Short mmCIF file of C-alpha atoms in Angstrom, two decimals:
data_model
loop_
_atom_site.label_atom_id
_atom_site.label_comp_id
_atom_site.label_asym_id
_atom_site.label_seq_id
_atom_site.Cartn_x
_atom_site.Cartn_y
_atom_site.Cartn_z
CA MET A 231 8.59 -61.19 63.26
CA ALA A 232 4.76 -62.59 63.21
CA VAL A 233 2.96 -59.59 61.88
CA ARG A 234 -1.06 -59.42 62.67
CA PHE A 235 -4.15 -58.81 60.20
CA ALA A 236 -6.92 -57.09 61.48
CA SER A 237 -10.14 -59.40 61.30
CA PRO A 238 -10.72 -60.48 57.81
CA ALA A 239 -14.73 -60.12 57.93
CA LYS A 240 -13.52 -55.84 59.38
CA LEU A 241 -10.99 -55.99 56.37
CA LEU A 242 -13.70 -57.98 53.66
CA ILE A 243 -16.21 -55.16 53.46
CA LEU A 244 -14.38 -52.55 53.22
CA HIS A 245 -12.05 -53.38 50.74
CA TRP A 246 -13.67 -55.74 47.85
CA LEU A 247 -16.57 -53.57 48.08
CA SER A 248 -14.04 -50.62 48.16
CA THR A 249 -12.11 -51.56 45.47
CA VAL A 250 -15.55 -52.73 43.11
CA ALA A 251 -16.25 -49.29 43.60
CA LEU A 252 -13.57 -47.16 43.22
CA VAL A 253 -12.82 -49.38 40.07
CA MET A 254 -16.55 -48.79 38.22
CA SER A 255 -16.45 -45.96 38.83
CA LEU A 256 -12.76 -45.10 37.54
CA LEU A 257 -13.92 -46.72 34.39
CA THR A 258 -17.52 -45.12 33.79
CA GLY A 259 -15.44 -42.18 34.35
CA LEU A 260 -13.36 -42.57 31.83
CA ARG A 261 -15.67 -42.91 29.90
CA LEU A 262 -17.27 -39.88 30.82
CA PHE A 263 -14.59 -37.81 30.05
CA ILE A 264 -13.59 -39.22 26.41
CA SER A 265 -17.23 -39.14 25.06
CA ASN A 266 -17.26 -35.86 26.58
CA ALA A 267 -13.63 -33.66 26.92
CA TRP A 268 -11.04 -36.13 25.08
CA HIS A 269 -12.03 -37.59 21.17
CA VAL A 270 -9.62 -38.04 19.78
CA ALA A 271 -9.19 -41.48 22.23
CA LEU A 272 -13.09 -42.48 21.06
CA ASP A 273 -10.23 -44.42 18.33
CA ALA A 274 -8.27 -46.17 20.10
CA PRO A 275 -8.77 -49.40 21.33
CA TRP A 276 -8.64 -50.15 24.97
CA ALA A 277 -11.95 -47.66 24.73
CA ASN A 278 -14.00 -50.36 23.47
CA TRP A 279 -13.37 -51.79 26.86
CA LEU A 280 -14.56 -49.35 28.42
CA PRO A 281 -18.23 -49.93 29.99
CA SER A 282 -21.36 -48.21 27.73
CA GLY A 283 -24.59 -47.98 27.73
CA ASP A 284 -26.42 -45.49 30.86
CA VAL A 285 -23.10 -44.90 31.95
CA PHE A 286 -23.91 -41.59 33.83
CA ALA A 287 -26.55 -43.97 35.65
CA LEU A 288 -23.48 -45.72 36.75
CA HIS A 289 -21.31 -43.95 37.09
CA VAL A 290 -23.96 -41.88 40.17
CA ALA A 291 -24.77 -45.60 41.30
CA PHE A 292 -21.26 -46.72 41.88
CA GLY A 293 -20.81 -42.66 44.00
CA TRP A 294 -23.02 -43.04 46.23
CA LEU A 295 -21.81 -47.69 47.17
CA TRP A 296 -18.71 -44.73 48.10
CA LEU A 297 -19.89 -42.09 50.11
CA VAL A 298 -21.96 -45.50 51.89
CA ILE A 299 -18.51 -46.98 52.21
CA VAL A 300 -16.47 -43.55 53.36
CA VAL A 301 -19.23 -42.65 56.34
CA VAL A 302 -19.34 -47.00 57.30
CA TRP A 303 -15.10 -46.31 57.43
CA ALA A 304 -14.87 -43.68 59.08
CA VAL A 305 -17.01 -44.29 62.07
CA ARG A 306 -15.54 -47.94 62.92
CA ARG A 307 -12.57 -45.71 63.10
CA TYR A 308 -13.53 -43.44 65.10
CA VAL A 309 -15.69 -46.13 67.28
CA SER A 310 -12.30 -48.33 66.87
CA GLY A 311 -10.00 -45.67 68.80
CA ALA A 312 -7.51 -46.05 65.47
CA ILE A 313 -6.85 -42.27 64.62
CA ARG A 314 -5.65 -42.63 68.60
CA ARG A 315 -3.46 -45.08 68.93
CA GLU A 316 -2.50 -44.13 64.47
CA ARG A 317 -0.89 -40.23 66.35
CA ALA A 318 0.12 -42.50 69.66
CA LYS A 319 2.63 -45.03 68.04
CA PRO A 320 2.84 -43.84 64.20
CA PRO A 321 5.00 -46.30 62.13
CA THR A 322 8.62 -45.93 61.46
CA SER A 323 9.28 -48.24 58.68
CA ARG A 324 9.36 -46.13 54.95
CA LEU A 325 6.44 -47.60 53.28
CA GLY A 326 4.00 -47.68 56.82
CA ARG A 327 4.98 -43.28 57.52
CA LEU A 328 4.29 -43.51 53.09
CA ASN A 329 0.98 -45.31 54.14
CA LEU A 330 0.46 -43.21 56.23
CA TYR A 331 0.47 -39.81 54.92
CA THR A 332 -0.96 -41.64 51.20
CA LEU A 333 -4.27 -42.55 53.70
CA ARG A 334 -3.95 -39.22 55.38
CA ALA A 335 -3.99 -37.74 52.00
CA GLY A 336 -7.71 -39.48 50.70
CA ARG A 337 -9.14 -38.72 53.29
CA VAL A 338 -9.16 -35.29 52.08
CA ILE A 339 -9.57 -36.36 48.27
CA VAL A 340 -12.30 -39.09 48.47
CA PRO A 341 -14.84 -36.62 50.79
CA LEU A 342 -13.52 -33.27 48.42
CA LEU A 343 -14.63 -36.68 45.31
CA LEU A 344 -17.25 -36.84 46.23
CA ILE A 345 -18.18 -33.76 47.23
CA THR A 346 -17.59 -32.51 44.01
CA GLY A 347 -19.16 -35.36 42.93
CA VAL A 348 -22.95 -34.13 44.36
CA LEU A 349 -22.91 -31.49 43.53
CA LEU A 350 -22.31 -32.36 39.58
CA TRP A 351 -25.15 -34.77 40.57
CA SER A 352 -27.90 -32.19 41.07
CA GLY A 353 -27.27 -29.66 39.13
CA VAL A 354 -25.33 -26.98 41.62
CA ASN A 355 -24.97 -23.68 38.78
CA VAL A 356 -21.71 -22.30 41.20
CA MET A 357 -18.63 -22.30 39.33
CA ARG A 358 -19.83 -26.20 37.76
CA PRO A 359 -17.23 -25.67 34.73
CA TRP A 360 -14.09 -24.96 37.84
CA VAL A 361 -16.20 -27.93 40.65
CA ILE A 362 -16.51 -30.57 36.63
CA VAL A 363 -11.84 -29.90 36.92
CA LEU A 364 -11.62 -30.51 40.73
CA HIS A 365 -13.42 -32.95 40.30
CA ALA A 366 -11.94 -35.72 36.90
CA ALA A 367 -8.83 -33.97 38.88
CA LEU A 368 -9.62 -35.34 42.75
CA ALA A 369 -10.16 -38.99 40.86
CA PHE A 370 -6.92 -38.87 38.81
CA ALA A 371 -5.51 -38.05 42.28
CA ALA A 372 -7.19 -41.36 44.11
CA LEU A 373 -6.70 -43.66 41.47
CA LEU A 374 -2.49 -41.41 42.76
CA CYS A 375 -3.37 -42.21 46.43
CA VAL A 376 -4.29 -45.73 45.37
CA LEU A 377 -1.92 -47.25 44.41
CA VAL A 378 0.90 -45.86 46.54
CA HIS A 379 -1.10 -46.61 49.26
CA ILE A 380 -0.59 -50.64 47.34
CA VAL A 381 3.22 -50.05 47.68
CA GLY A 382 3.30 -48.47 50.89
CA GLN A 383 1.98 -52.28 52.25
CA LEU A 384 4.83 -53.96 50.06
CA SER A 385 6.91 -55.72 52.69
CA ALA A 386 7.97 -58.74 53.60
CA THR A 387 4.02 -59.78 53.84
CA TRP A 388 3.25 -58.90 51.93
CA TRP A 389 1.37 -62.33 49.83
CA GLN A 390 0.05 -62.88 54.10
CA GLY A 391 -1.87 -59.81 53.80
CA LEU A 392 -3.13 -59.37 49.81
CA LYS A 393 -4.07 -62.41 51.54
CA ALA A 394 -5.51 -61.17 54.75
CA VAL A 395 -7.64 -58.48 52.98
CA TYR A 396 -9.48 -60.07 50.07
CA CYS A 397 -8.45 -63.82 50.25
CA ARG A 398 -9.25 -65.17 53.31
CA LEU A 399 -13.02 -66.21 54.19
CA PRO A 400 -14.29 -65.63 57.91
CA SER A 401 -17.13 -67.59 59.33
CA TRP A 402 -20.25 -68.34 56.83
CA ARG A 403 -22.56 -66.63 59.67
CA VAL A 404 -20.03 -63.12 58.36
CA LEU A 405 -19.34 -63.78 55.61
CA ALA A 406 -23.62 -63.74 54.88
CA ALA A 407 -24.23 -61.00 56.96
CA THR A 408 -20.64 -59.00 54.32
CA THR A 409 -21.13 -60.45 50.78
CA LEU A 410 -24.77 -60.67 50.58
CA ALA A 411 -26.95 -58.93 53.61
CA VAL A 412 -24.92 -55.59 52.96
CA PRO A 413 -24.20 -54.60 49.60
CA LEU A 414 -28.20 -56.50 49.14
CA ALA A 415 -29.51 -53.95 51.84
CA ILE A 416 -27.13 -51.12 50.46
CA THR A 417 -28.64 -51.94 46.59
CA ALA A 418 -31.89 -53.18 48.05
CA THR A 419 -31.91 -49.04 49.74
CA ALA A 420 -31.12 -47.02 47.05
CA TRP A 421 -33.33 -48.52 44.47
CA MET A 422 -36.90 -47.94 46.61
CA LEU A 423 -35.24 -44.39 47.16
CA ARG A 424 -34.16 -44.57 43.38
CA ASP A 425 -37.09 -42.17 42.13
CA THR A 426 -37.22 -39.74 45.64
CA LEU A 427 -33.43 -39.38 45.27
CA ASN A 428 -33.66 -38.00 41.79
CA SER A 429 -36.68 -35.62 42.66
CA ALA A 430 -34.86 -33.90 45.69
CA SER A 431 -33.13 -31.22 43.96
CA VAL A 432 -35.10 -30.78 40.83
CA THR A 433 -35.47 -26.72 39.91
CA GLN A 434 -39.84 -27.08 39.56
CA LEU A 435 -40.58 -24.97 36.22
CA ILE A 436 -43.98 -23.14 36.84
CA VAL A 437 -46.54 -22.99 33.97
CA HIS A 438 -48.54 -19.70 34.83
CA GLU A 439 -52.27 -19.19 33.61
CA VAL A 440 -51.90 -16.21 30.66
CA PRO A 441 -54.66 -14.19 31.79
CA ALA A 442 -57.81 -13.42 30.23
CA GLY A 443 -57.88 -10.93 27.39
CA GLN A 444 -53.95 -11.86 26.06
CA ARG A 445 -52.76 -13.74 23.36
CA LEU A 446 -49.72 -15.14 22.64
CA THR A 447 -48.00 -15.54 19.38
CA ILE A 448 -45.51 -17.84 18.03
CA ASP A 449 -43.00 -15.97 16.04
CA GLY A 450 -39.78 -16.02 18.41
CA VAL A 451 -40.40 -12.30 19.70
CA LEU A 452 -40.99 -12.40 23.41
CA ASP A 453 -43.04 -8.38 23.36
CA GLU A 454 -46.16 -9.48 24.77
CA PRO A 455 -47.00 -8.02 28.64
CA PHE A 456 -47.38 -11.33 29.78
CA TRP A 457 -43.72 -13.07 29.01
CA GLN A 458 -42.12 -9.78 29.45
CA HIS A 459 -43.16 -10.12 33.48
CA ALA A 460 -42.46 -13.99 33.72
CA THR A 461 -38.96 -15.33 35.36
CA PRO A 462 -37.42 -17.78 33.99
CA VAL A 463 -35.66 -20.82 35.19
CA THR A 464 -32.59 -20.97 34.07
CA VAL A 465 -30.18 -24.07 33.30
CA ILE A 466 -27.06 -24.47 32.64
CA THR A 467 -26.56 -26.86 29.56
CA ARG A 468 -22.58 -28.20 29.07
CA VAL A 469 -20.32 -27.97 26.27
CA PRO A 470 -19.08 -31.89 25.03
CA GLY A 471 -14.95 -31.24 24.73
CA SER A 472 -14.51 -28.06 25.52
CA SER A 473 -14.98 -25.70 28.60
CA ALA A 474 -18.02 -23.50 26.96
CA HIS A 475 -20.93 -23.34 29.00
CA VAL A 476 -24.50 -22.20 27.26
CA PRO A 477 -27.19 -20.56 30.23
CA VAL A 478 -30.26 -21.39 28.28
CA GLU A 479 -33.63 -19.01 29.64
CA ILE A 480 -36.98 -21.06 29.80
CA ARG A 481 -40.62 -19.80 30.61
CA ALA A 482 -43.52 -20.94 30.19
CA ALA A 483 -47.19 -20.50 30.14
CA ARG A 484 -51.04 -22.39 29.75
CA HIS A 485 -54.11 -21.01 27.68
CA GLY A 486 -56.87 -22.87 27.97
CA LEU A 487 -55.66 -26.45 26.55
CA VAL A 488 -52.16 -25.40 24.99
CA ILE A 489 -49.44 -24.92 26.61
CA TYR A 490 -46.86 -22.53 25.68
CA PHE A 491 -42.25 -22.19 26.70
CA ALA A 492 -39.99 -19.25 26.05
CA PHE A 493 -36.96 -20.96 24.94
CA SER A 494 -33.71 -18.21 24.76
CA TRP A 495 -30.00 -18.89 24.42
CA GLU A 496 -26.44 -17.17 24.42
CA ASP A 497 -24.61 -17.47 20.68
CA PRO A 498 -22.81 -16.15 19.31
CA THR A 499 -23.22 -17.24 15.62
CA GLN A 500 -26.17 -17.09 13.42
CA SER A 501 -25.59 -20.64 11.60
CA LEU A 502 -27.48 -20.92 8.27
CA ALA A 503 -25.21 -22.08 5.95
CA HIS A 504 -25.70 -26.45 5.83
CA LEU A 505 -23.43 -28.52 4.23
CA PRO A 506 -23.23 -25.54 1.58
CA LEU A 507 -22.07 -27.52 -2.13
CA ILE A 508 -20.00 -25.88 -3.70
CA LYS A 509 -18.52 -25.92 -7.46
CA THR A 510 -14.68 -26.72 -7.97
CA ASP A 511 -13.35 -28.05 -10.92
CA ASP A 512 -14.18 -31.35 -10.99
CA GLY A 513 -17.46 -30.78 -10.25
CA TRP A 514 -19.98 -29.96 -7.21
CA LYS A 515 -18.25 -30.87 -3.47
CA MET A 516 -19.78 -30.55 -0.29
CA LEU A 517 -18.06 -28.38 2.16
CA HIS A 518 -17.49 -30.01 5.27
CA ASP A 519 -15.86 -30.99 8.62
CA GLY A 520 -16.61 -34.31 10.66
CA LEU A 521 -19.88 -35.37 8.59
CA ALA A 522 -18.10 -38.25 7.15
CA GLN A 523 -18.11 -40.21 11.19
CA ASN A 524 -21.67 -38.27 11.66
CA ASP A 525 -20.21 -36.08 13.00
CA GLU A 526 -20.05 -32.47 11.56
CA ARG A 527 -19.14 -29.73 14.00
CA ARG A 528 -18.86 -26.56 11.65
CA TRP A 529 -21.07 -26.21 8.81
CA TYR A 530 -24.48 -26.93 10.15
CA GLU A 531 -27.15 -25.46 11.25
CA ASP A 532 -28.15 -24.17 14.66
CA LYS A 533 -31.46 -26.35 16.65
CA PHE A 534 -32.19 -26.55 19.59
CA ALA A 535 -33.84 -30.06 21.40
CA VAL A 536 -36.82 -30.28 24.75
CA ILE A 537 -36.63 -34.42 26.03
CA PHE A 538 -40.30 -35.09 27.90
CA SER A 539 -40.72 -38.15 30.33
CA ASP A 540 -42.89 -39.22 33.09
CA GLN A 541 -39.30 -40.79 35.08
CA PRO A 542 -37.00 -37.92 36.61
CA ASP A 543 -33.62 -40.46 36.04
CA ILE A 544 -30.48 -38.47 35.42
CA ALA A 545 -29.83 -37.66 31.30
CA GLY A 546 -33.54 -38.15 30.00
CA ASN A 547 -34.60 -40.56 32.21
CA SER A 548 -31.29 -42.25 31.01
CA SER A 549 -31.59 -41.96 27.32
CA PHE A 550 -28.11 -41.78 26.68
CA HIS A 551 -26.04 -44.75 25.74
CA PHE A 552 -22.13 -43.86 25.93
CA GLY A 553 -20.56 -45.58 23.27
CA THR A 554 -23.21 -48.49 21.89
CA GLY A 555 -25.74 -47.45 18.27
CA LYS A 556 -25.73 -49.40 15.77
CA PRO A 557 -27.31 -53.25 18.02
CA GLU A 558 -24.85 -55.37 15.80
CA THR A 559 -21.96 -54.00 16.32
CA GLY A 560 -22.46 -51.94 19.63
CA ARG A 561 -20.79 -49.01 17.87
CA SER A 562 -21.81 -45.40 17.46
CA GLU A 563 -20.77 -43.62 14.19
CA SER A 564 -20.14 -40.63 16.38
CA ARG A 565 -18.20 -43.15 18.92
CA ARG A 566 -20.26 -41.56 21.60
CA GLY A 567 -22.74 -42.85 21.82
CA ALA A 568 -26.83 -43.14 20.90
CA HIS A 569 -30.69 -41.85 22.19
CA TYR A 570 -32.68 -45.08 22.79
CA VAL A 571 -35.01 -46.44 26.34
CA ALA A 572 -35.01 -49.40 27.53
CA SER A 573 -39.35 -49.90 27.39
CA GLY A 574 -41.93 -47.07 26.61
CA LEU A 575 -40.74 -44.06 25.36
CA VAL A 576 -39.50 -39.95 25.82
CA ASP A 577 -40.82 -36.98 23.59
CA MET A 578 -39.06 -35.34 21.73
CA TRP A 579 -39.10 -31.42 20.77
CA HIS A 580 -36.34 -31.37 17.96
CA TRP A 581 -36.37 -27.40 15.94
CA LYS A 582 -33.81 -26.58 13.14
CA ALA A 583 -32.86 -23.53 11.91
CA VAL A 584 -32.82 -24.05 8.83
CA ARG A 585 -34.86 -27.36 7.60
CA ASN A 586 -37.94 -25.97 10.04
CA HIS A 587 -37.34 -22.76 8.25
CA GLY A 588 -41.07 -21.62 7.60
CA TYR A 589 -43.21 -23.53 8.39
CA GLY A 590 -43.67 -22.66 11.64
CA VAL A 591 -42.66 -26.31 13.48
CA LEU A 592 -40.40 -28.13 14.88
CA ASP A 593 -40.44 -31.78 14.29
CA ASP A 594 -41.73 -33.73 16.71
CA SER A 595 -39.96 -36.46 17.46
CA HIS A 596 -39.31 -39.25 19.89
CA PHE A 597 -36.14 -41.63 22.00
CA GLY A 598 -38.49 -45.13 21.49
CA THR A 599 -35.70 -49.21 21.87
CA PRO A 600 -33.60 -49.49 19.26
CA TYR A 601 -35.05 -49.57 15.50
CA PRO A 602 -33.83 -51.96 13.47
CA HIS A 603 -30.76 -51.00 11.40
CA VAL A 604 -30.78 -51.12 7.59
CA PRO A 605 -28.25 -51.99 5.29
CA GLY A 606 -27.78 -49.29 3.09
CA GLU A 607 -28.61 -46.46 4.79
CA GLN A 608 -26.26 -43.15 5.96
CA ARG A 609 -26.71 -43.22 9.64
CA TYR A 610 -28.28 -45.30 12.06
CA THR A 611 -30.01 -42.91 15.21
CA ALA A 612 -30.93 -46.31 17.30
CA GLY A 613 -34.14 -45.05 19.16
CA TYR A 614 -34.55 -41.48 17.79
CA LYS A 615 -36.82 -40.67 14.87
CA ALA A 616 -38.67 -38.20 14.09
CA ASP A 617 -42.70 -39.28 14.68
CA PRO A 618 -44.84 -40.36 11.77
CA SER A 619 -45.95 -38.19 8.74
CA GLN A 620 -47.67 -38.44 5.16
CA THR A 621 -45.36 -36.48 3.63
CA ASN A 622 -41.34 -34.85 3.30
CA PRO A 623 -40.95 -31.64 4.71
CA PHE A 624 -37.25 -31.32 2.91
CA SER A 625 -34.54 -33.24 1.33
CA SER A 626 -31.06 -32.87 0.14
CA ASN A 627 -30.22 -31.84 -2.93
CA TYR A 628 -27.35 -34.20 -3.27
CA LEU A 629 -27.73 -38.02 -4.18
CA TRP A 630 -25.50 -39.68 -1.82
CA PHE A 631 -22.96 -38.41 0.31
CA TYR A 632 -19.75 -38.66 -1.17
CA GLU A 633 -15.53 -36.58 0.14
CA ASP A 634 -14.43 -35.12 -2.81
CA ILE A 635 -17.31 -35.46 -4.88
CA VAL A 636 -21.47 -35.34 -4.89
CA VAL A 637 -24.35 -35.32 -7.53
CA PRO A 638 -27.43 -32.28 -6.27
CA LYS A 639 -30.44 -33.25 -7.21
CA ARG A 640 -32.03 -30.34 -8.74
CA LEU A 641 -30.55 -26.70 -10.52
CA PRO A 642 -32.52 -23.49 -9.71
CA ASN A 643 -34.76 -22.86 -12.29
CA ASP A 644 -32.81 -18.99 -12.10
CA PRO A 645 -29.30 -18.97 -11.54
CA ALA A 646 -29.72 -15.58 -9.73
CA GLN A 647 -31.98 -17.68 -7.44
CA LEU A 648 -27.88 -18.43 -5.78
CA ALA A 649 -26.81 -14.91 -5.33
CA PRO A 650 -28.17 -14.36 -1.72
CA PHE A 651 -26.24 -17.77 -1.16
CA GLN A 652 -22.31 -16.29 -2.61
CA THR A 653 -21.35 -14.62 1.03
CA LEU A 654 -21.57 -16.49 3.60
CA HIS A 655 -22.76 -14.47 6.76
CA ASP A 656 -23.74 -15.21 11.08
CA ASP A 657 -25.64 -12.31 12.00
CA GLU A 658 -28.67 -10.72 10.79
CA ASN A 659 -27.75 -10.70 7.37
CA ALA A 660 -27.60 -14.19 7.02
CA VAL A 661 -29.73 -16.65 4.47
CA PRO A 662 -30.66 -19.24 5.79
CA PHE A 663 -29.04 -22.04 2.93
CA ALA A 664 -32.28 -23.71 1.19
CA LEU A 665 -34.04 -23.54 -1.79
CA SER A 666 -37.83 -24.65 -2.89
CA TRP A 667 -37.75 -27.67 -5.18
CA TYR A 668 -40.68 -26.09 -6.38
CA GLU A 669 -38.52 -23.12 -7.97
CA THR A 670 -35.49 -25.88 -9.39
CA LYS A 671 -35.81 -28.40 -12.18
CA PRO A 672 -33.74 -31.67 -12.76
CA TYR A 673 -30.28 -32.06 -12.22
CA SER A 674 -28.23 -31.87 -15.98
CA ALA A 675 -25.11 -32.21 -17.14
CA GLU A 676 -26.37 -29.58 -20.62
CA ASP A 677 -27.71 -27.15 -17.50
CA ASP A 678 -24.33 -26.82 -15.10
CA HIS A 679 -22.55 -24.18 -16.47
CA TYR A 680 -22.04 -22.06 -12.90
CA PRO A 681 -18.33 -21.15 -12.41
CA VAL A 682 -16.51 -21.86 -9.69
CA GLY A 683 -16.01 -21.31 -6.14
CA THR A 684 -20.55 -20.82 -6.12
CA LEU A 685 -21.95 -21.85 -3.42
CA MET A 686 -25.19 -23.85 -3.48
CA PRO A 687 -27.51 -25.32 -0.69
CA SER A 688 -27.62 -28.68 -0.52
CA ILE A 689 -31.17 -28.08 1.29
CA LEU A 690 -34.46 -28.56 -0.66
CA TRP A 691 -37.77 -27.14 1.25
CA ILE A 692 -40.47 -30.15 0.12
CA THR A 693 -44.04 -28.97 1.41
CA ASN A 694 -45.25 -28.66 5.04
CA PRO A 695 -44.72 -31.81 7.68
CA ASP A 696 -48.45 -33.27 8.77
CA THR A 697 -50.09 -36.29 11.37
CA ASP A 698 -47.00 -36.72 14.41
CA ARG A 699 -44.98 -35.39 13.38
CA ALA A 700 -46.09 -31.56 13.18
CA ASP A 701 -47.88 -31.52 16.36
CA ALA A 702 -45.48 -28.45 17.39
CA ALA A 703 -46.28 -25.45 16.90
CA ALA A 704 -42.59 -23.51 16.00
CA GLN A 705 -40.96 -19.61 15.84
CA GLY A 706 -37.47 -19.06 16.46
CA ARG A 707 -35.45 -15.78 15.89
CA TRP A 708 -31.67 -14.96 15.48
CA HIS A 709 -31.05 -11.34 17.52
CA ASP A 710 -28.45 -9.40 18.96
CA GLY A 711 -26.40 -12.78 19.60
CA ARG A 712 -29.67 -14.27 20.66
CA TRP A 713 -31.49 -17.39 20.25
CA THR A 714 -35.59 -16.63 21.00
CA LEU A 715 -37.65 -19.82 20.79
CA GLU A 716 -41.64 -20.42 21.30
CA VAL A 717 -43.57 -23.70 21.03
CA ALA A 718 -47.00 -23.78 21.05
CA ARG A 719 -48.73 -27.18 21.77
CA GLY A 720 -51.87 -29.26 23.02
CA ILE A 721 -51.26 -29.98 26.88
CA ALA A 722 -53.08 -33.51 26.41
CA ALA A 723 -50.69 -35.76 23.49
CA GLU A 724 -52.95 -36.71 20.57
CA SER A 725 -50.12 -38.91 19.24
CA GLY A 726 -48.93 -42.32 20.86
CA PHE A 727 -45.34 -41.48 20.33
CA ASP A 728 -46.30 -38.67 22.00
CA LEU A 729 -46.46 -37.82 25.83
CA ASP A 730 -48.92 -35.26 28.49
CA ILE A 731 -47.80 -32.24 29.15
CA THR A 732 -48.97 -32.46 33.08
CA ASP A 733 -47.82 -30.93 36.11
CA GLY A 734 -45.83 -33.35 36.91
CA THR A 735 -43.51 -34.02 33.67
CA TYR A 736 -40.11 -33.46 34.09
CA LEU A 737 -38.14 -32.04 30.47
CA TRP A 738 -34.55 -31.19 29.60
CA VAL A 739 -32.86 -28.72 27.00
CA ALA A 740 -29.86 -28.98 24.78
CA THR A 741 -28.67 -26.94 22.00
CA PHE A 742 -26.60 -27.51 19.19
CA ASP A 743 -24.26 -24.62 17.76
CA HIS A 744 -23.15 -25.17 13.97
CA THR A 745 -23.23 -29.23 15.41
CA GLN A 746 -24.70 -32.37 13.48
CA VAL A 747 -24.92 -34.12 17.49
CA ASN A 748 -22.73 -32.59 19.34
CA HIS A 749 -25.08 -31.14 21.99
CA SER A 750 -24.99 -29.05 24.72
CA TYR A 751 -26.81 -31.31 27.83
CA HIS A 752 -28.16 -31.12 31.54
CA LEU A 753 -27.92 -34.43 34.18
CA ARG A 754 -30.77 -32.59 36.29
CA PRO A 755 -34.35 -32.35 34.75
CA LEU A 756 -36.92 -29.14 35.40
CA ARG A 757 -40.35 -30.47 37.24
CA ILE A 758 -42.93 -29.05 36.02
CA ARG A 759 -46.02 -26.63 38.27
CA PHE A 760 -48.90 -25.95 37.02
CA GLU A 761 -50.20 -22.97 39.26
#
């Protein structure tokens, strides 16, 4: 019995585009999944074959392509009367019925998959953890439907069907229309609407003028009348590798040529025990859990980051590249990826609870194009660098990191200086694990008489940062399970490594809960609007 297949021209665009969209959506989604949740898979050989680079943008692009395909498919089936014929004459074979039920399941799964994807892309925070779980589950369900659909198509004429779907080419006019014009039209339209789509759902951060006679003090305490009456914008940031989400409250103000920000986020612990050194029978050893892979997750200070860009592309203006890092290896030490941009610059503020303590400023930094890898450097950071400074505000109190024994650079002038560090606290009683360089002396074995179990800071404060690195005044304070960070900077950039913070500038925030690089994040930016 001859089997009649549908016109190749009708099948070509739907099957080829849907196949490409499905494969790339699943591969980019898998890269996002293992980078955010399934960290053990980062070391698997097959992980190196997954897409790398600006994966967020790729995943969103193929998601929109899926949306176009579904709409075209639904309209075509309705106009052609395929649904009515399917109901009037259902298949009788077992494989035919299996295929029919699978297609019906796909008609529910794929729209839900697209809806949850759009919700995640748009930054909707309602039940976001469950939306993420549902989106991942629907992706696996869609893959299962495709596999069952392939099985359901198997018959004595499966090879003819395969050729009809993928191999037979229509006339050159239809071929040009379906394989060239349509994809180019979709791509061109998506590219032209890129900024519009990225800007469509961003939340506005209104910057109010501080009333005359009022003054804002950068002290980490929002007790001024202006802050008391300011309504915050709350951004929900996601913590990779867990189901945790950290809401960040953001307020903004300006006074003359200065712009002020107040950030506040929940953190049950005040983590100031930054990579402590502990005396052992064999010498000094650093307490760490992941530092050897530049991915410390326990013995690290709390941190906070803000990035600014004049473009609204998701994930910090596409400044995070999955699975990349060292230019010569295409792999980062943390195994997840690295921060850099293909061109231009993304401005970054990086506040560190221990290393910036007492200086009254944060580390003004930036994401640029990837810097060359320097042989022997402990960690390659791609495009992430602190802005230039003629001074080094702090230093590590060890010559070189080894997992077993490290040699300190300096010892306290008075052993009593170490007394506050012998009891670890993560509440109001916590103290920054750091010593002043000028209250220490060079290390010598003759002076090292500290008993086994003694804790000593691994950070040495040296001097105030200057020039570009110290452009932003900042002060953070932890109280009752919450960090508050106040920052002030000139509206106009005074450095080639900074951006003007003007009406229309976009910003993103990230929290680090005693982690070196694993931070919370959000995709959609806030857009600054001056009142």
